[in-house]
PDB file of C-alpha atoms in Angstrom:
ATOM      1  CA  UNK A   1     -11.995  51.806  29.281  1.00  0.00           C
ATOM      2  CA  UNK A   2      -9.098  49.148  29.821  1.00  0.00           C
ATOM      3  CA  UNK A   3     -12.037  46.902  31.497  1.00  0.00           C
ATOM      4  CA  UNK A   4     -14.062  47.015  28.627  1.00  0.00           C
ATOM      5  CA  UNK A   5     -10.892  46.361  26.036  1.00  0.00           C
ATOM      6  CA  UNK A   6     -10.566  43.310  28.450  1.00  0.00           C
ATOM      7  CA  UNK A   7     -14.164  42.114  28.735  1.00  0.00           C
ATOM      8  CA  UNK A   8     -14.869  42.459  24.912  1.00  0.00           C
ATOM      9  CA  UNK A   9     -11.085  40.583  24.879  1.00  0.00           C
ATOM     10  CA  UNK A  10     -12.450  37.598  26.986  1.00  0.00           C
ATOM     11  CA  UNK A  11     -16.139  37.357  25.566  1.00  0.00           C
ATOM     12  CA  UNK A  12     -14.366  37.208  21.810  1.00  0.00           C
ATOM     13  CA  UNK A  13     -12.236  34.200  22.972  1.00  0.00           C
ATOM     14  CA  UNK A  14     -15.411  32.665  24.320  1.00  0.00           C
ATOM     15  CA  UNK A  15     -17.115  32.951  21.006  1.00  0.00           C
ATOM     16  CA  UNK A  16     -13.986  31.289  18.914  1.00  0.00           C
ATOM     17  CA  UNK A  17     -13.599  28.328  21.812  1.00  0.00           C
ATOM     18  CA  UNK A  18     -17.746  27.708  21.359  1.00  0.00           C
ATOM     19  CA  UNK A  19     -17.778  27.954  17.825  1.00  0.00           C
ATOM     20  CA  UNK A  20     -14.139  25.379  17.874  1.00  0.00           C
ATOM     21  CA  UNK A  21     -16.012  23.051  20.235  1.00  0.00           C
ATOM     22  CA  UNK A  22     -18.933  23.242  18.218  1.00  0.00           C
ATOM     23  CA  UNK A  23     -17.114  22.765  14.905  1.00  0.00           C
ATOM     24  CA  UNK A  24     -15.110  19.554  16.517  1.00  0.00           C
ATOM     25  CA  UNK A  25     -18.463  18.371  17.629  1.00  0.00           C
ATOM     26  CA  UNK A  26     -20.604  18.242  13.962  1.00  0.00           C
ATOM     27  CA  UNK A  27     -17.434  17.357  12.599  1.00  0.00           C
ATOM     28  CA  UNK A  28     -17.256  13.907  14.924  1.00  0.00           C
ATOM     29  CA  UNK A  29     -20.739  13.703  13.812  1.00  0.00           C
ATOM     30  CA  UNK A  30     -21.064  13.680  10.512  1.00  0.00           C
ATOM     31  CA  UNK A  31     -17.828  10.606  10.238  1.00  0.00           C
ATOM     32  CA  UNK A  32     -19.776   8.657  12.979  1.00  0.00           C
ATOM     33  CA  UNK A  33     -18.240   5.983  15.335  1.00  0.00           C
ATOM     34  CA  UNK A  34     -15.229   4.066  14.553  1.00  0.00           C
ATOM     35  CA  UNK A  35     -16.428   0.905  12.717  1.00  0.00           C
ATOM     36  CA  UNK A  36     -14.787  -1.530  15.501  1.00  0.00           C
ATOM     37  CA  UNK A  37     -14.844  -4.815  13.249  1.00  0.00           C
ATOM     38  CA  UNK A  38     -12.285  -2.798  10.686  1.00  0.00           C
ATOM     39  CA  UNK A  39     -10.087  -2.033  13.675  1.00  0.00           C
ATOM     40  CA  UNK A  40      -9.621  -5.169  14.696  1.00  0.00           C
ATOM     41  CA  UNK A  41      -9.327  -6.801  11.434  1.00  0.00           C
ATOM     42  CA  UNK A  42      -6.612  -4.152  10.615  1.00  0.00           C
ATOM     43  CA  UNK A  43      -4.883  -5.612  14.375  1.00  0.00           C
ATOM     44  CA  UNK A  44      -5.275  -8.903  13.499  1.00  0.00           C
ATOM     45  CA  UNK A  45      -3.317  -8.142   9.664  1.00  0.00           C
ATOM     46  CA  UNK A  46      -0.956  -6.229  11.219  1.00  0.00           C
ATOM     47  CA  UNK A  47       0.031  -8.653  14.197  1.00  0.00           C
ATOM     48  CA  UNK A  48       0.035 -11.511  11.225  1.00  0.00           C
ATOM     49  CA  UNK A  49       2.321  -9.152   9.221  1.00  0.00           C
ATOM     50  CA  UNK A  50       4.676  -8.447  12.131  1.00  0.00           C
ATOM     51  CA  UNK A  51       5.422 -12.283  12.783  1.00  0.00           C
ATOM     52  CA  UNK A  52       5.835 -13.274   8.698  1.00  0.00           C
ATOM     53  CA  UNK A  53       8.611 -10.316   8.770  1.00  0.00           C
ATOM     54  CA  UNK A  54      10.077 -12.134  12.012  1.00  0.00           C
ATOM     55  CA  UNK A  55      10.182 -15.296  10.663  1.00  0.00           C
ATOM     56  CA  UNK A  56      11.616 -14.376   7.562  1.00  0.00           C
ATOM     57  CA  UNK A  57      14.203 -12.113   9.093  1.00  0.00           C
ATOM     58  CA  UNK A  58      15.562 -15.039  11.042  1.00  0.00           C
ATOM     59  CA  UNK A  59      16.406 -16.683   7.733  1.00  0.00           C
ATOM     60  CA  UNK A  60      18.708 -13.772   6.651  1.00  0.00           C
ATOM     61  CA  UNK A  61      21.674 -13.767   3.981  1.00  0.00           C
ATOM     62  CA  UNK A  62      21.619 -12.145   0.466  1.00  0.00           C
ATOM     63  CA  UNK A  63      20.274 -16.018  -1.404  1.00  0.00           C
ATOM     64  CA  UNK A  64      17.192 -15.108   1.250  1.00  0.00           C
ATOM     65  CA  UNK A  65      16.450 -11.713  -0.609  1.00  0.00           C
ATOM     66  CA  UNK A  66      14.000 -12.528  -3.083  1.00  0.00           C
ATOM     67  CA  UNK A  67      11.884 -15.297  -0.868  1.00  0.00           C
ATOM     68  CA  UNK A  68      12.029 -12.335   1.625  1.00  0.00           C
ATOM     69  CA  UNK A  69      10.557 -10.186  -0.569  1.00  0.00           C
ATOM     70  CA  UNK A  70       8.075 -12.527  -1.598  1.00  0.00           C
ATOM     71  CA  UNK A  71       6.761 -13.126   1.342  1.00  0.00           C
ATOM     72  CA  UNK A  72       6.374  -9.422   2.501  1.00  0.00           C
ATOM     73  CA  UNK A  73       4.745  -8.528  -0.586  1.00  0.00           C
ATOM     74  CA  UNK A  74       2.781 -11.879  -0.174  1.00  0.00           C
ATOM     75  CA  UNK A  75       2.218 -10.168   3.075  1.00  0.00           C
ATOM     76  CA  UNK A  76       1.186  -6.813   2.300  1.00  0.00           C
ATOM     77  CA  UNK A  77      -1.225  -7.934  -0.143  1.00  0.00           C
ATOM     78  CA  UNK A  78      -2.949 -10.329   2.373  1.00  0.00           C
ATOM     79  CA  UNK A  79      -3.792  -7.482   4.781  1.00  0.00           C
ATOM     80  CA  UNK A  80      -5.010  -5.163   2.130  1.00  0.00           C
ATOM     81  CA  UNK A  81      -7.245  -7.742   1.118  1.00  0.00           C
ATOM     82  CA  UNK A  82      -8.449  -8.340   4.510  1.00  0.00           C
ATOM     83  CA  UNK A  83      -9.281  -4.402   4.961  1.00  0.00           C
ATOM     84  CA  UNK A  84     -10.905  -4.397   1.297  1.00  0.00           C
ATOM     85  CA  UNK A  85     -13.301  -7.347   2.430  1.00  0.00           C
ATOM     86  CA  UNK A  86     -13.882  -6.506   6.110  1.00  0.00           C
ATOM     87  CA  UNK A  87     -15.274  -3.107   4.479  1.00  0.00           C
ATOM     88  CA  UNK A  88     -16.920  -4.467   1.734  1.00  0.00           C
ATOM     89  CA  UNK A  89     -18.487  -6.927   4.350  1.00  0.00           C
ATOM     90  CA  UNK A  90     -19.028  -4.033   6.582  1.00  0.00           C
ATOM     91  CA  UNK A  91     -23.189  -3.904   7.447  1.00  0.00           C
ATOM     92  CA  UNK A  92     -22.858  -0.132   7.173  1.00  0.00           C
ATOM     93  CA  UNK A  93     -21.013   0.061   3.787  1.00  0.00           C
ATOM     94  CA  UNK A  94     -22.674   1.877   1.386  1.00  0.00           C
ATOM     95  CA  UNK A  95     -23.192   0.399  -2.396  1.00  0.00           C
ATOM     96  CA  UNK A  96     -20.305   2.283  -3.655  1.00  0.00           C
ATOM     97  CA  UNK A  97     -17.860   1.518  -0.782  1.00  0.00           C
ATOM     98  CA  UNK A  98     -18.541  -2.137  -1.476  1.00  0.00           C
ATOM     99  CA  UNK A  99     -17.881  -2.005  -5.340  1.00  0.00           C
ATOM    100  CA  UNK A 100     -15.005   0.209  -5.137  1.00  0.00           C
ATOM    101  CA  UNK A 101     -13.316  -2.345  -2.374  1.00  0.00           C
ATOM    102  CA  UNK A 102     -14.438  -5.606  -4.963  1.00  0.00           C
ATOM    103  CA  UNK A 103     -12.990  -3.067  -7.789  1.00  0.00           C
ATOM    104  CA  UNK A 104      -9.782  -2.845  -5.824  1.00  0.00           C
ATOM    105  CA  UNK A 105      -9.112  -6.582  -4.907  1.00  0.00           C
ATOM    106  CA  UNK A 106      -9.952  -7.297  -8.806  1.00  0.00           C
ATOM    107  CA  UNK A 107      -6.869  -5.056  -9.471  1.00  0.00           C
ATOM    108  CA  UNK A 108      -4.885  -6.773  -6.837  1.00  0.00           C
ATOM    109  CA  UNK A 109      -5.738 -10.092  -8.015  1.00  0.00           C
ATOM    110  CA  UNK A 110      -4.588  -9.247 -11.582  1.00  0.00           C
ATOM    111  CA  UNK A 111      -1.282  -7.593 -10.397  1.00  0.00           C
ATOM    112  CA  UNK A 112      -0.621 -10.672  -8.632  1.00  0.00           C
ATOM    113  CA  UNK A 113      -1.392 -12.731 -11.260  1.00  0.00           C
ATOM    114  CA  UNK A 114       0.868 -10.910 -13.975  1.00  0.00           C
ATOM    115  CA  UNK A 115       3.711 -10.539 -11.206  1.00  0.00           C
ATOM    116  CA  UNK A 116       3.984 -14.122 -11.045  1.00  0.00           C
ATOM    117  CA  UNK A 117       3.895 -14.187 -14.845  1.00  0.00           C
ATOM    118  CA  UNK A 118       6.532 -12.326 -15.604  1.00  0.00           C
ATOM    119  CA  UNK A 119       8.613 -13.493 -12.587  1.00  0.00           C
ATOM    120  CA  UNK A 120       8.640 -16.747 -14.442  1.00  0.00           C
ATOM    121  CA  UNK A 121       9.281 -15.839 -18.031  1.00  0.00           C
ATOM    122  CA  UNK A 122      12.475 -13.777 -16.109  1.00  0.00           C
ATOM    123  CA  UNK A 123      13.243 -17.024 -15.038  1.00  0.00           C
ATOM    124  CA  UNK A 124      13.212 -19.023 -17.563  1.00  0.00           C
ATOM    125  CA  UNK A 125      14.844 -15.948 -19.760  1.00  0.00           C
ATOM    126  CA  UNK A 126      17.973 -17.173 -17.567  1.00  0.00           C
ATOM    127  CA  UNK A 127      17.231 -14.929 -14.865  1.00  0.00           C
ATOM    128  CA  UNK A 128      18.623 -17.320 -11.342  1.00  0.00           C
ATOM    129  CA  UNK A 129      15.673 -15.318  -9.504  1.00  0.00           C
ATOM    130  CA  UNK A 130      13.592 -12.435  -9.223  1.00  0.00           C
ATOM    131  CA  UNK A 131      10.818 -10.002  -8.077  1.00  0.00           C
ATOM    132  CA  UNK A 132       8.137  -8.224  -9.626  1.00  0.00           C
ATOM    133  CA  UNK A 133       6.074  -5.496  -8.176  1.00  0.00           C
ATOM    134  CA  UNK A 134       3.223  -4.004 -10.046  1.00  0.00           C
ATOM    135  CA  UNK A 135       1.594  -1.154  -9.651  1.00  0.00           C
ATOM    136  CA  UNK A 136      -0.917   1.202 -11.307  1.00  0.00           C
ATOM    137  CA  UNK A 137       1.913   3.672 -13.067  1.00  0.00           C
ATOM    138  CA  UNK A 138       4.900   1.449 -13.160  1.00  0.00           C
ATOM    139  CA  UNK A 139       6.724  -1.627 -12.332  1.00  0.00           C
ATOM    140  CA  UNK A 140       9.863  -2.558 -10.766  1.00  0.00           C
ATOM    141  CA  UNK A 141      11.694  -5.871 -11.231  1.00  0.00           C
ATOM    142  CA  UNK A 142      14.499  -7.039  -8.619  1.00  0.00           C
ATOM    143  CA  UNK A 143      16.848  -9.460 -10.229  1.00  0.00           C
ATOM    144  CA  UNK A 144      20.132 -11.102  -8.964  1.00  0.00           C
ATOM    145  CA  UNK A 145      23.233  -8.603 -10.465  1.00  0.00           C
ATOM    146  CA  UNK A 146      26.986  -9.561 -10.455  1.00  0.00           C
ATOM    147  CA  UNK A 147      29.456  -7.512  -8.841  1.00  0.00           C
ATOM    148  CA  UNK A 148      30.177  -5.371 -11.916  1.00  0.00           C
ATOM    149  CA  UNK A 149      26.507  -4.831 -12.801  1.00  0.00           C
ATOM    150  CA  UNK A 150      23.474  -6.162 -15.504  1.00  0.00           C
ATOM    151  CA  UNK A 151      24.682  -5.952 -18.710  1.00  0.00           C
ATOM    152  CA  UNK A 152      22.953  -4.045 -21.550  1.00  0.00           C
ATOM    153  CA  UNK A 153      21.471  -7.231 -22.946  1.00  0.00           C
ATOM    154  CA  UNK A 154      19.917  -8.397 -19.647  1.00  0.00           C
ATOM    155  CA  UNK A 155      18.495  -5.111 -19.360  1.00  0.00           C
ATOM    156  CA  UNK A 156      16.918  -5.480 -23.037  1.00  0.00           C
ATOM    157  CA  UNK A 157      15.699  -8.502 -22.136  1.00  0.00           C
ATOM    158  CA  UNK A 158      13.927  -7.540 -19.139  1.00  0.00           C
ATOM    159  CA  UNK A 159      12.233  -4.597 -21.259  1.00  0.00           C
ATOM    160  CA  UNK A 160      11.288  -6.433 -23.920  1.00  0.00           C
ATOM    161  CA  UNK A 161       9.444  -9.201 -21.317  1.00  0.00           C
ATOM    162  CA  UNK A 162       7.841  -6.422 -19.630  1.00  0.00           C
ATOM    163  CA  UNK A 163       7.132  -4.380 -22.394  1.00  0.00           C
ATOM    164  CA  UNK A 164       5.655  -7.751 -24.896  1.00  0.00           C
ATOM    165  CA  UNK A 165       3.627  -8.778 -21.678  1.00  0.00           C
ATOM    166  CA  UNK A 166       1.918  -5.745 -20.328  1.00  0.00           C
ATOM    167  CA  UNK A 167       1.075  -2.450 -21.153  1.00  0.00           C
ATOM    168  CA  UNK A 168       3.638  -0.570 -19.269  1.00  0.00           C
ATOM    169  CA  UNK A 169       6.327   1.230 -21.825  1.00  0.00           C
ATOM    170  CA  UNK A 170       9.812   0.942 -20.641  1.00  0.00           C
ATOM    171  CA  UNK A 171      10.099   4.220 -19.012  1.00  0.00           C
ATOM    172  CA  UNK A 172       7.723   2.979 -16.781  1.00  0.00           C
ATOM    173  CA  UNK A 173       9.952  -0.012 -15.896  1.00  0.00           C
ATOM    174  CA  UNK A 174      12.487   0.085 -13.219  1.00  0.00           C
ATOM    175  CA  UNK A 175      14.988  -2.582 -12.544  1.00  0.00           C
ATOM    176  CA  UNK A 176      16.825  -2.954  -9.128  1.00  0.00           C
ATOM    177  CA  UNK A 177      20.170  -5.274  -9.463  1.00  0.00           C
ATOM    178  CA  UNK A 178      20.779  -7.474  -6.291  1.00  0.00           C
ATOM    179  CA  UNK A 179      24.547  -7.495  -5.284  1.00  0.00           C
ATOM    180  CA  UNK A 180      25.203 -11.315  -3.853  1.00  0.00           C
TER     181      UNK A 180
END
């Protein structure tokens, strides 16, 4: 009897192993090979990436902040253009892969576009510097903050900028104060 226990024991760990290999095997499958030209575009963006964040963290010092963050975001938004077109341009891409990646560097462009915008209305609003970062549910402004903090009507004015100049409301704004 205990053989049996132990032979049904072994055969049923068989079956789960098979039917794990065989599940790991249609599941490789039906994803298909790694699409090598992606891979190394994503190397190339990140080893690009890694030596703009070198350079600019030579530079250092709190005046550096905002060209620092500039330049990452700069940065960032490079490489995920580079993935979006390396798939779009991928021979295997299917239709909807393609429009959804030109959909998605449409929206990128634009972000960047307003970003920039409103950087320089901040600016000339008497703002010394400042950063803008977009995104699809809010958007955060860094601006240059002296030691006791923004005042209320800094504050307003950055809200009302945002708020006049795209459709975000206020509660979706947030505003980071740089200490110098």
């Amino acid at each position: 009897m205990k053989k049996l226990k132990r032979n049904i024991t072994i055969v049923t760990v068989l079956v789960f192993v098979c039917a794990a290999i065989y599940l790991n095997w249609s599941y490789n499958n039906r994803w298909g090979k790694a699409d090598t030209d992606r891979v190394e575009a994503e190397d190339a963006a990140m080893e690009k990436a890694d030596a703009a964040y070198e350079a600019s963290s030579i530079k250092g010092g709190a005046s550096d902040y905002f060209a620092e963050a500039r330049l990452n975001r700069q940065v960032s938004r490079d490489e995920a253009m580079e993935l979006l077109k390396s798939a779009a341009a991928s021979e295997s891409a299917s239709q909807e892969t393609i429009d959804s990646a030109m959909n998605e560097i449409s929206v990128m462009a634009n972000y960047s576009m307003k970003e920039t915008q409103l950087e320089n209305m901040l600016i000339a609003k008497d703002f010394a510097d400042c950063v803008v970062y977009m995104s699809a549910d809010s958007v955060t402004i860094a601006v240059p903050a002296p030691a006791e903090g923004l005042s209320e009507a800094a504050v307003a004015r950055i809200t009302e900028t945002v708020t006049s100049e795209t459709d975000y409301t206020a509660a979706q704004l947030n505003v980071i104060e740089i200490k110098s």
